[in-house]
mmCIF file of C-alpha atoms in Angstrom:
data_model
loop_
_atom_site.group_PDB
_atom_site.id
_atom_site.type_symbol
_atom_site.label_atom_id
_atom_site.label_comp_id
_atom_site.label_asym_id
_atom_site.label_seq_id
_atom_site.Cartn_x
_atom_site.Cartn_y
_atom_site.Cartn_z
ATOM 1 C CA MET A 1 192.468 45.959 68.451
ATOM 2 C CA SER A 2 189.751 43.723 66.531
ATOM 3 C CA ARG A 3 186.742 44.831 65.167
ATOM 4 C CA PRO A 4 184.442 43.154 67.647
ATOM 5 C CA SER A 5 185.992 44.342 70.873
ATOM 6 C CA VAL A 6 185.346 47.680 69.692
ATOM 7 C CA ARG A 7 181.876 47.247 68.762
ATOM 8 C CA LYS A 8 181.241 45.755 71.378
ATOM 9 C CA GLN A 9 183.721 48.372 74.368
ATOM 10 C CA ILE A 10 180.815 51.198 72.332
ATOM 11 C CA LEU A 11 177.869 49.084 72.753
ATOM 12 C CA GLU A 12 179.105 48.997 77.097
ATOM 13 C CA LYS A 13 180.153 52.429 77.157
ATOM 14 C CA ASN A 14 175.977 53.646 74.799
ATOM 15 C CA ASP A 15 174.571 50.891 78.183
ATOM 16 C CA LYS A 16 176.325 52.491 81.058
ATOM 17 C CA PHE A 17 175.380 56.239 79.546
ATOM 18 C CA VAL A 18 171.838 55.267 78.971
ATOM 19 C CA LYS A 19 171.214 54.161 83.356
ATOM 20 C CA GLU A 20 172.864 57.035 83.808
ATOM 21 C CA LYS A 21 170.580 58.854 82.556
ATOM 22 C CA GLU A 22 168.000 57.157 83.633
ATOM 23 C CA ARG A 23 168.906 57.472 87.124
ATOM 24 C CA THR A 24 169.133 61.075 87.654
ATOM 25 C CA ILE A 25 166.019 62.009 85.561
ATOM 26 C CA SER A 26 164.253 64.648 86.616
ATOM 27 C CA PRO A 27 160.562 63.650 88.654
ATOM 28 C CA SER A 28 159.232 66.217 87.294
ATOM 29 C CA LEU A 29 159.453 65.092 84.223
ATOM 30 C CA PHE A 30 158.117 62.023 85.023
ATOM 31 C CA SER A 31 154.557 63.109 87.208
ATOM 32 C CA LYS A 32 153.487 64.535 83.671
ATOM 33 C CA HIS A 33 152.727 61.834 81.834
ATOM 34 C CA LEU A 34 152.307 59.593 85.792
ATOM 35 C CA LYS A 35 148.289 59.926 85.497
ATOM 36 C CA ARG A 36 149.089 58.064 82.271
ATOM 37 C CA ILE A 37 150.816 55.201 83.274
ATOM 38 C CA TYR A 38 150.750 55.420 87.419
ATOM 39 C CA PRO A 39 148.635 51.938 87.319
ATOM 40 C CA ILE A 40 150.191 49.830 85.129
ATOM 41 C CA GLY A 41 153.426 51.106 86.487
ATOM 42 C CA LEU A 42 152.717 50.283 89.963
ATOM 43 C CA GLN A 43 151.197 46.686 89.310
ATOM 44 C CA ARG A 44 154.711 46.368 87.244
ATOM 45 C CA SER A 45 156.996 47.485 89.405
ATOM 46 C CA ASN A 46 159.809 44.775 90.905
ATOM 47 C CA SER A 47 160.610 47.445 93.900
ATOM 48 C CA SER A 48 160.456 45.506 97.622
ATOM 49 C CA LEU A 49 159.668 49.089 98.950
ATOM 50 C CA SER A 50 156.076 47.685 99.119
ATOM 51 C CA LEU A 51 152.744 49.890 98.677
ATOM 52 C CA SER A 52 152.297 49.913 102.257
ATOM 53 C CA SER A 53 155.282 51.307 103.346
ATOM 54 C CA SER A 54 155.104 54.183 99.972
ATOM 55 C CA LEU A 55 151.596 55.243 101.752
ATOM 56 C CA SER A 56 153.441 56.143 105.268
ATOM 57 C CA LEU A 57 155.765 58.155 104.060
ATOM 58 C CA SER A 58 153.369 59.908 101.533
ATOM 59 C CA LEU A 59 150.711 60.291 102.930
ATOM 60 C CA SER A 60 151.859 61.504 106.674
ATOM 61 C CA GLU A 61 149.482 63.269 108.414
ATOM 62 C CA ASN A 62 152.394 64.906 110.331
ATOM 63 C CA SER A 63 154.381 65.461 107.241
ATOM 64 C CA ASN A 64 152.975 69.451 105.948
ATOM 65 C CA ASP A 65 155.591 69.240 102.507
ATOM 66 C CA SER A 66 154.290 67.792 100.001
ATOM 67 C CA ASN A 67 156.397 69.882 97.113
ATOM 68 C CA SER A 68 159.590 68.182 98.048
ATOM 69 C CA LEU A 69 160.547 66.131 95.804
ATOM 70 C CA THR A 70 164.117 64.378 97.398
ATOM 71 C CA ASP A 71 163.384 64.178 100.688
ATOM 72 C CA PHE A 72 163.967 60.557 100.537
ATOM 73 C CA SER A 73 166.866 58.519 100.738
ATOM 74 C CA SER A 74 165.470 55.085 99.568
ATOM 75 C CA SER A 75 165.894 54.844 95.520
ATOM 76 C CA PRO A 76 164.832 56.483 93.236
ATOM 77 C CA LEU A 77 162.104 53.669 91.907
ATOM 78 C CA ASP A 78 160.795 54.623 95.748
ATOM 79 C CA GLN A 79 160.944 58.017 94.801
ATOM 80 C CA LYS A 80 158.339 57.478 91.892
ATOM 81 C CA LEU A 81 156.080 55.851 93.690
ATOM 82 C CA SER A 82 155.642 58.009 96.504
ATOM 83 C CA LEU A 83 155.306 60.178 94.628
ATOM 84 C CA ALA A 84 152.687 59.070 91.849
ATOM 85 C CA LEU A 85 151.265 58.180 94.797
ATOM 86 C CA ARG A 86 151.550 62.642 96.958
ATOM 87 C CA LEU A 87 150.152 63.683 93.743
ATOM 88 C CA ILE A 88 146.839 61.394 93.131
ATOM 89 C CA ALA A 89 145.881 61.584 96.744
ATOM 90 C CA PRO A 90 143.110 62.812 97.340
ATOM 91 C CA PRO A 91 143.345 66.490 99.072
ATOM 92 C CA LYS A 92 141.687 66.782 102.496
ATOM 93 C CA ARG A 93 138.033 68.097 102.218
ATOM 94 C CA LYS A 94 137.560 71.650 104.530
ATOM 95 C CA GLU A 95 134.799 70.431 107.321
ATOM 96 C CA ALA A 96 131.477 73.777 105.461
ATOM 97 C CA PRO A 97 130.519 76.119 108.929
ATOM 98 C CA ALA A 98 127.132 74.776 110.547
ATOM 99 C CA PRO A 99 124.187 77.006 108.483
ATOM 100 C CA LYS A 100 123.197 79.717 109.961
ATOM 101 C CA THR A 101 119.467 79.437 111.244
ATOM 102 C CA VAL A 102 118.116 82.537 110.002
ATOM 103 C CA GLN A 103 114.593 83.500 111.827
ATOM 104 C CA GLN A 104 112.179 84.111 110.307
ATOM 105 C CA PRO A 105 109.713 86.852 110.585
ATOM 106 C CA SER A 106 106.124 86.369 112.071
ATOM 107 C CA PHE A 107 103.616 85.979 108.936
ATOM 108 C CA HIS A 108 101.196 89.425 110.707
ATOM 109 C CA GLY A 109 104.740 91.173 111.754
ATOM 110 C CA ASP A 110 103.125 91.964 115.162
ATOM 111 C CA PRO A 111 102.913 89.888 117.675
ATOM 112 C CA GLU A 112 100.157 91.932 119.922
ATOM 113 C CA GLU A 113 98.202 91.906 116.061
ATOM 114 C CA PRO A 114 95.443 89.145 115.830
ATOM 115 C CA ARG A 115 96.531 86.015 113.558
ATOM 116 C CA ARG A 116 94.217 87.400 110.207
ATOM 117 C CA CYS A 117 93.817 84.517 107.240
ATOM 118 C CA ASN A 118 96.535 84.332 105.115
ATOM 119 C CA TRP A 119 95.221 86.168 102.317
ATOM 120 C CA ILE A 120 95.635 89.484 104.778
ATOM 121 C CA THR A 121 99.201 90.334 104.517
ATOM 122 C CA ASN A 122 101.312 92.428 106.376
ATOM 123 C CA ASN A 123 101.114 95.065 102.790
ATOM 124 C CA SER A 124 97.033 94.896 102.800
ATOM 125 C CA ASP A 125 95.578 98.275 102.486
ATOM 126 C CA LYS A 126 93.300 99.630 105.547
ATOM 127 C CA VAL A 127 89.707 99.503 103.953
ATOM 128 C CA TYR A 128 91.022 96.301 103.779
ATOM 129 C CA VAL A 129 91.848 95.346 106.481
ATOM 130 C CA ALA A 130 88.744 96.926 107.116
ATOM 131 C CA PHE A 131 86.303 94.670 105.823
ATOM 132 C CA HIS A 132 88.544 91.155 106.630
ATOM 133 C CA ASP A 133 87.642 92.663 110.443
ATOM 134 C CA GLU A 134 84.417 94.035 109.861
ATOM 135 C CA CYS A 135 81.885 92.974 107.599
ATOM 136 C CA TRP A 136 82.984 89.929 105.480
ATOM 137 C CA GLY A 137 81.572 86.657 107.045
ATOM 138 C CA VAL A 138 79.372 88.206 108.884
ATOM 139 C CA PRO A 139 75.278 87.189 108.175
ATOM 140 C CA VAL A 140 73.683 90.286 105.925
ATOM 141 C CA TYR A 141 69.847 90.036 107.219
ATOM 142 C CA ASP A 142 69.405 93.809 105.884
ATOM 143 C CA ASP A 143 67.759 94.135 102.113
ATOM 144 C CA ASN A 144 70.335 97.055 101.507
ATOM 145 C CA GLN A 145 73.093 95.822 101.937
ATOM 146 C CA LEU A 146 72.555 92.409 100.521
ATOM 147 C CA PHE A 147 72.147 94.720 97.089
ATOM 148 C CA GLU A 148 75.149 96.593 97.407
ATOM 149 C CA LEU A 149 76.988 93.404 98.424
ATOM 150 C CA LEU A 150 75.616 91.691 95.367
ATOM 151 C CA ALA A 151 76.656 95.161 92.822
ATOM 152 C CA MET A 152 80.332 94.651 94.609
ATOM 153 C CA SER A 153 80.789 91.035 93.961
ATOM 154 C CA GLY A 154 79.742 91.719 90.232
ATOM 155 C CA MET A 155 82.360 94.289 90.255
ATOM 156 C CA LEU A 156 85.605 91.893 91.077
ATOM 157 C CA MET A 157 85.270 91.131 87.408
ATOM 158 C CA ASP A 158 87.194 94.044 86.621
ATOM 159 C CA TYR A 159 88.233 94.909 89.924
ATOM 160 C CA ASN A 160 89.692 93.389 93.172
ATOM 161 C CA TRP A 161 88.400 94.064 96.857
ATOM 162 C CA THR A 162 90.595 96.672 97.694
ATOM 163 C CA GLU A 163 89.895 98.369 94.821
ATOM 164 C CA ILE A 164 86.685 98.050 94.695
ATOM 165 C CA LEU A 165 86.146 99.728 98.544
ATOM 166 C CA LYS A 166 88.434 102.506 97.940
ATOM 167 C CA ARG A 167 85.046 103.420 96.275
ATOM 168 C CA ARG A 168 82.582 102.105 97.983
ATOM 169 C CA GLU A 169 80.960 105.425 99.139
ATOM 170 C CA ARG A 170 80.686 106.678 96.079
ATOM 171 C CA PHE A 171 78.928 103.555 94.646
ATOM 172 C CA ARG A 172 76.387 104.151 97.704
ATOM 173 C CA GLU A 173 75.755 107.941 96.666
ATOM 174 C CA ALA A 174 75.107 106.638 93.028
ATOM 175 C CA PHE A 175 72.987 104.086 94.003
ATOM 176 C CA CYS A 176 71.168 106.212 97.361
ATOM 177 C CA GLY A 177 72.599 103.564 99.382
ATOM 178 C CA PHE A 178 70.919 100.694 97.222
ATOM 179 C CA ASP A 179 67.744 100.860 97.561
ATOM 180 C CA SER A 180 66.192 98.314 95.435
ATOM 181 C CA ASN A 181 62.905 100.742 95.158
ATOM 182 C CA THR A 182 65.351 103.494 94.142
ATOM 183 C CA VAL A 183 67.947 102.274 91.885
ATOM 184 C CA ALA A 184 64.839 100.478 90.085
ATOM 185 C CA LYS A 185 63.559 103.860 88.971
ATOM 186 C CA MET A 186 66.655 104.787 87.445
ATOM 187 C CA GLY A 187 66.298 106.129 83.751
ATOM 188 C CA GLU A 188 68.660 106.777 80.866
ATOM 189 C CA LYS A 189 70.317 109.938 82.183
ATOM 190 C CA GLU A 190 70.716 108.948 85.474
ATOM 191 C CA ILE A 191 72.680 105.879 84.215
ATOM 192 C CA THR A 192 74.903 108.272 81.911
ATOM 193 C CA GLU A 193 75.986 110.199 84.571
ATOM 194 C CA ILE A 194 77.274 107.433 86.561
ATOM 195 C CA SER A 195 79.012 105.718 83.443
ATOM 196 C CA SER A 196 80.560 109.419 82.950
ATOM 197 C CA ASN A 197 81.850 109.384 86.453
ATOM 198 C CA LYS A 198 85.832 108.993 86.440
ATOM 199 C CA GLU A 199 86.108 108.683 89.753
ATOM 200 C CA MET A 200 83.496 105.486 90.439
ATOM 201 C CA MET A 201 84.941 103.726 86.381
ATOM 202 C CA LEU A 202 82.103 102.281 86.403
ATOM 203 C CA ALA A 203 80.964 100.632 82.456
ATOM 204 C CA GLU A 204 78.175 101.233 81.448
ATOM 205 C CA SER A 205 77.424 98.263 81.409
ATOM 206 C CA ARG A 206 77.467 97.340 85.130
ATOM 207 C CA VAL A 207 75.358 100.787 85.770
ATOM 208 C CA ARG A 208 72.490 99.024 83.471
ATOM 209 C CA CYS A 209 73.222 95.299 85.305
ATOM 210 C CA ILE A 210 72.642 97.304 88.714
ATOM 211 C CA VAL A 211 69.957 99.129 88.125
ATOM 212 C CA ASP A 212 67.990 95.230 86.270
ATOM 213 C CA ASN A 213 69.004 94.048 88.735
ATOM 214 C CA ALA A 214 66.816 95.992 91.844
ATOM 215 C CA LYS A 215 64.489 95.443 88.938
ATOM 216 C CA CYS A 216 64.266 92.183 89.429
ATOM 217 C CA ILE A 217 64.963 92.264 93.528
ATOM 218 C CA LEU A 218 61.821 93.859 93.562
ATOM 219 C CA LYS A 219 59.677 90.656 92.244
ATOM 220 C CA ILE A 220 61.560 88.625 94.315
ATOM 221 C CA VAL A 221 59.956 90.724 97.287
ATOM 222 C CA ARG A 222 56.920 89.868 96.362
ATOM 223 C CA GLU A 223 57.084 86.313 96.433
ATOM 224 C CA TYR A 224 59.012 86.328 99.577
ATOM 225 C CA GLY A 225 58.648 88.939 101.423
ATOM 226 C CA SER A 226 62.457 90.050 101.512
ATOM 227 C CA PHE A 227 65.534 89.615 99.195
ATOM 228 C CA SER A 228 67.079 88.148 103.007
ATOM 229 C CA ASN A 229 63.807 85.872 103.012
ATOM 230 C CA TYR A 230 64.806 84.181 99.115
ATOM 231 C CA MET A 231 68.582 84.396 100.264
ATOM 232 C CA TRP A 232 68.324 82.787 103.677
ATOM 233 C CA GLY A 233 65.422 80.424 102.459
ATOM 234 C CA ASN A 234 67.914 79.531 99.962
ATOM 235 C CA MET A 235 71.192 78.672 103.089
ATOM 236 C CA ASN A 236 67.914 76.959 104.769
ATOM 237 C CA HIS A 237 68.490 79.977 107.438
ATOM 238 C CA LYS A 238 71.744 78.843 108.315
ATOM 239 C CA PRO A 239 75.415 79.238 107.341
ATOM 240 C CA VAL A 240 77.545 77.225 105.706
ATOM 241 C CA ILE A 241 80.313 76.536 108.391
ATOM 242 C CA ASN A 242 83.102 76.283 106.905
ATOM 243 C CA ARG A 243 87.031 74.652 108.911
ATOM 244 C CA PHE A 244 89.427 75.731 105.971
ATOM 245 C CA ARG A 245 92.645 75.345 107.911
ATOM 246 C CA TYR A 246 95.250 77.029 103.981
ATOM 247 C CA PRO A 247 94.121 79.607 102.089
ATOM 248 C CA ARG A 248 94.405 76.104 98.770
ATOM 249 C CA ASN A 249 91.264 74.776 100.675
ATOM 250 C CA VAL A 250 89.596 77.680 100.038
ATOM 251 C CA PRO A 251 86.701 76.927 96.698
ATOM 252 C CA LEU A 252 85.982 79.751 94.201
ATOM 253 C CA ARG A 253 82.023 78.225 93.859
ATOM 254 C CA SER A 254 80.294 75.244 95.445
ATOM 255 C CA PRO A 255 76.914 73.359 94.179
ATOM 256 C CA LYS A 256 74.826 75.276 97.256
ATOM 257 C CA ALA A 257 76.436 78.467 94.982
ATOM 258 C CA GLU A 258 75.836 77.143 91.831
ATOM 259 C CA ALA A 259 72.050 76.522 92.946
ATOM 260 C CA ILE A 260 71.896 79.925 93.208
ATOM 261 C CA SER A 261 73.315 81.355 90.680
ATOM 262 C CA LYS A 262 71.267 79.160 87.923
ATOM 263 C CA ASP A 263 67.638 80.358 90.334
ATOM 264 C CA LEU A 264 69.364 83.825 89.800
ATOM 265 C CA LEU A 265 69.683 84.273 86.059
ATOM 266 C CA LYS A 266 66.570 81.753 85.752
ATOM 267 C CA ARG A 267 64.752 85.367 87.172
ATOM 268 C CA GLY A 268 66.500 88.142 84.915
ATOM 269 C CA PHE A 269 69.489 88.868 87.149
ATOM 270 C CA ARG A 270 72.547 89.590 85.718
ATOM 271 C CA PHE A 271 76.468 88.646 86.158
ATOM 272 C CA VAL A 272 75.254 86.412 88.613
ATOM 273 C CA GLY A 273 77.391 82.843 88.113
ATOM 274 C CA PRO A 274 78.225 81.003 90.528
ATOM 275 C CA VAL A 275 81.965 82.402 91.056
ATOM 276 C CA ILE A 276 80.643 85.143 91.243
ATOM 277 C CA VAL A 277 77.601 84.653 94.074
ATOM 278 C CA TYR A 278 79.878 83.052 96.399
ATOM 279 C CA SER A 279 82.121 85.958 97.005
ATOM 280 C CA PHE A 280 79.133 87.535 97.388
ATOM 281 C CA MET A 281 77.943 84.412 99.720
ATOM 282 C CA GLN A 282 81.275 85.441 101.221
ATOM 283 C CA ALA A 283 81.374 88.909 102.420
ATOM 284 C CA ALA A 284 77.550 88.413 102.861
ATOM 285 C CA GLY A 285 78.096 85.264 105.549
ATOM 286 C CA LEU A 286 76.216 83.451 103.986
ATOM 287 C CA THR A 287 78.923 80.812 103.652
ATOM 288 C CA ILE A 288 81.827 81.240 106.849
ATOM 289 C CA ASP A 289 84.973 81.190 104.898
ATOM 290 C CA HIS A 290 87.347 82.642 107.346
ATOM 291 C CA LEU A 291 90.316 79.798 107.855
ATOM 292 C CA VAL A 292 90.153 78.491 111.518
ATOM 293 C CA ASP A 293 93.004 80.340 113.176
ATOM 294 C CA CYS A 294 91.996 83.693 112.356
ATOM 295 C CA TYR A 295 90.461 85.179 114.963
ATOM 296 C CA ARG A 296 87.150 86.206 113.230
ATOM 297 C CA HIS A 297 86.564 82.259 112.282
ATOM 298 C CA SER A 298 85.252 81.867 115.637
ATOM 299 C CA GLU A 299 83.590 85.020 115.846
ATOM 300 C CA CYS A 300 81.436 84.787 112.710
ATOM 301 C CA ILE A 301 80.380 81.689 113.752
ATOM 302 C CA SER A 302 79.628 83.155 117.052
ATOM 303 C CA LEU A 303 77.294 85.537 115.015
ATOM 304 C CA ALA A 304 76.347 83.325 112.739
ATOM 305 C CA GLU A 305 74.586 81.635 115.898
ATOM 306 C CA ARG A 306 72.565 84.179 117.992
ATOM 307 C CA PRO A 307 69.084 83.924 117.440
ATOM 308 C CA TRP A 308 68.010 84.923 113.352
ATOM 309 C CA ARG A 309 66.708 89.127 112.985
ATOM 310 C CA HIS A 310 65.059 87.417 110.035
ATOM 311 C CA ILE A 311 62.850 86.093 110.859
#
């Protein structure tokens, strides 16, 4: 046999071996690099099997065996296409369960409780709730009570209402019921005694401020007849009735508070800035700032509309 014919037989055997190997190639080996070659391979495929038939074959909703590689009777190329489509098919999404609706507890807990301003919560101290229900926003015309509320409002620079109200009786005892005539006569001995009382926790400067303000009230009494006449005269003898719906609407100061603060400072009062004066006005009912859905809003308005007792 001639050398060319031998060479031809060897080449034919090699081609036959390569073709047999390609037919028996493992699908798992093909799938390893499938994501990289699949789009190009699909476009260049000469297979007679259409894309739609491949989809119906490999993505049938009734088929549960997604791992089988030998369940087709078609050509190896068709098997590869079906496998490719199966591998890239997005998994079925499970519907998320509907969120459970949790019923929120009512703000004030007990449905029988009257609705109060939002800053009164289930955790509010009883003394603070009582102050809200009985005092805050009620028009005050007594000089001693007005002096007490002015002094307590000044303490808000150091404490909150709850801390102040818990020591209210001690303050009344120390300052003789906030009688301005008596407090104005206090000397160094009384001032030192009150400021050194650990139960009241009042700085000496705060005690001196209350004493000095009592002296200023006496001057106002001589001019206006009473401290009440002076305060309500600044309000045109009727409170400001606000109708706020949310706590964020309630201001820290007002133009009226700024005007009263300016006049008090001119008269020698101390610790009577606009914010303190506005807190005093709220507590003494010079302005009614209960929220509109608070049960005390309408009650305080009814009290404010009664005939004025100071006239």
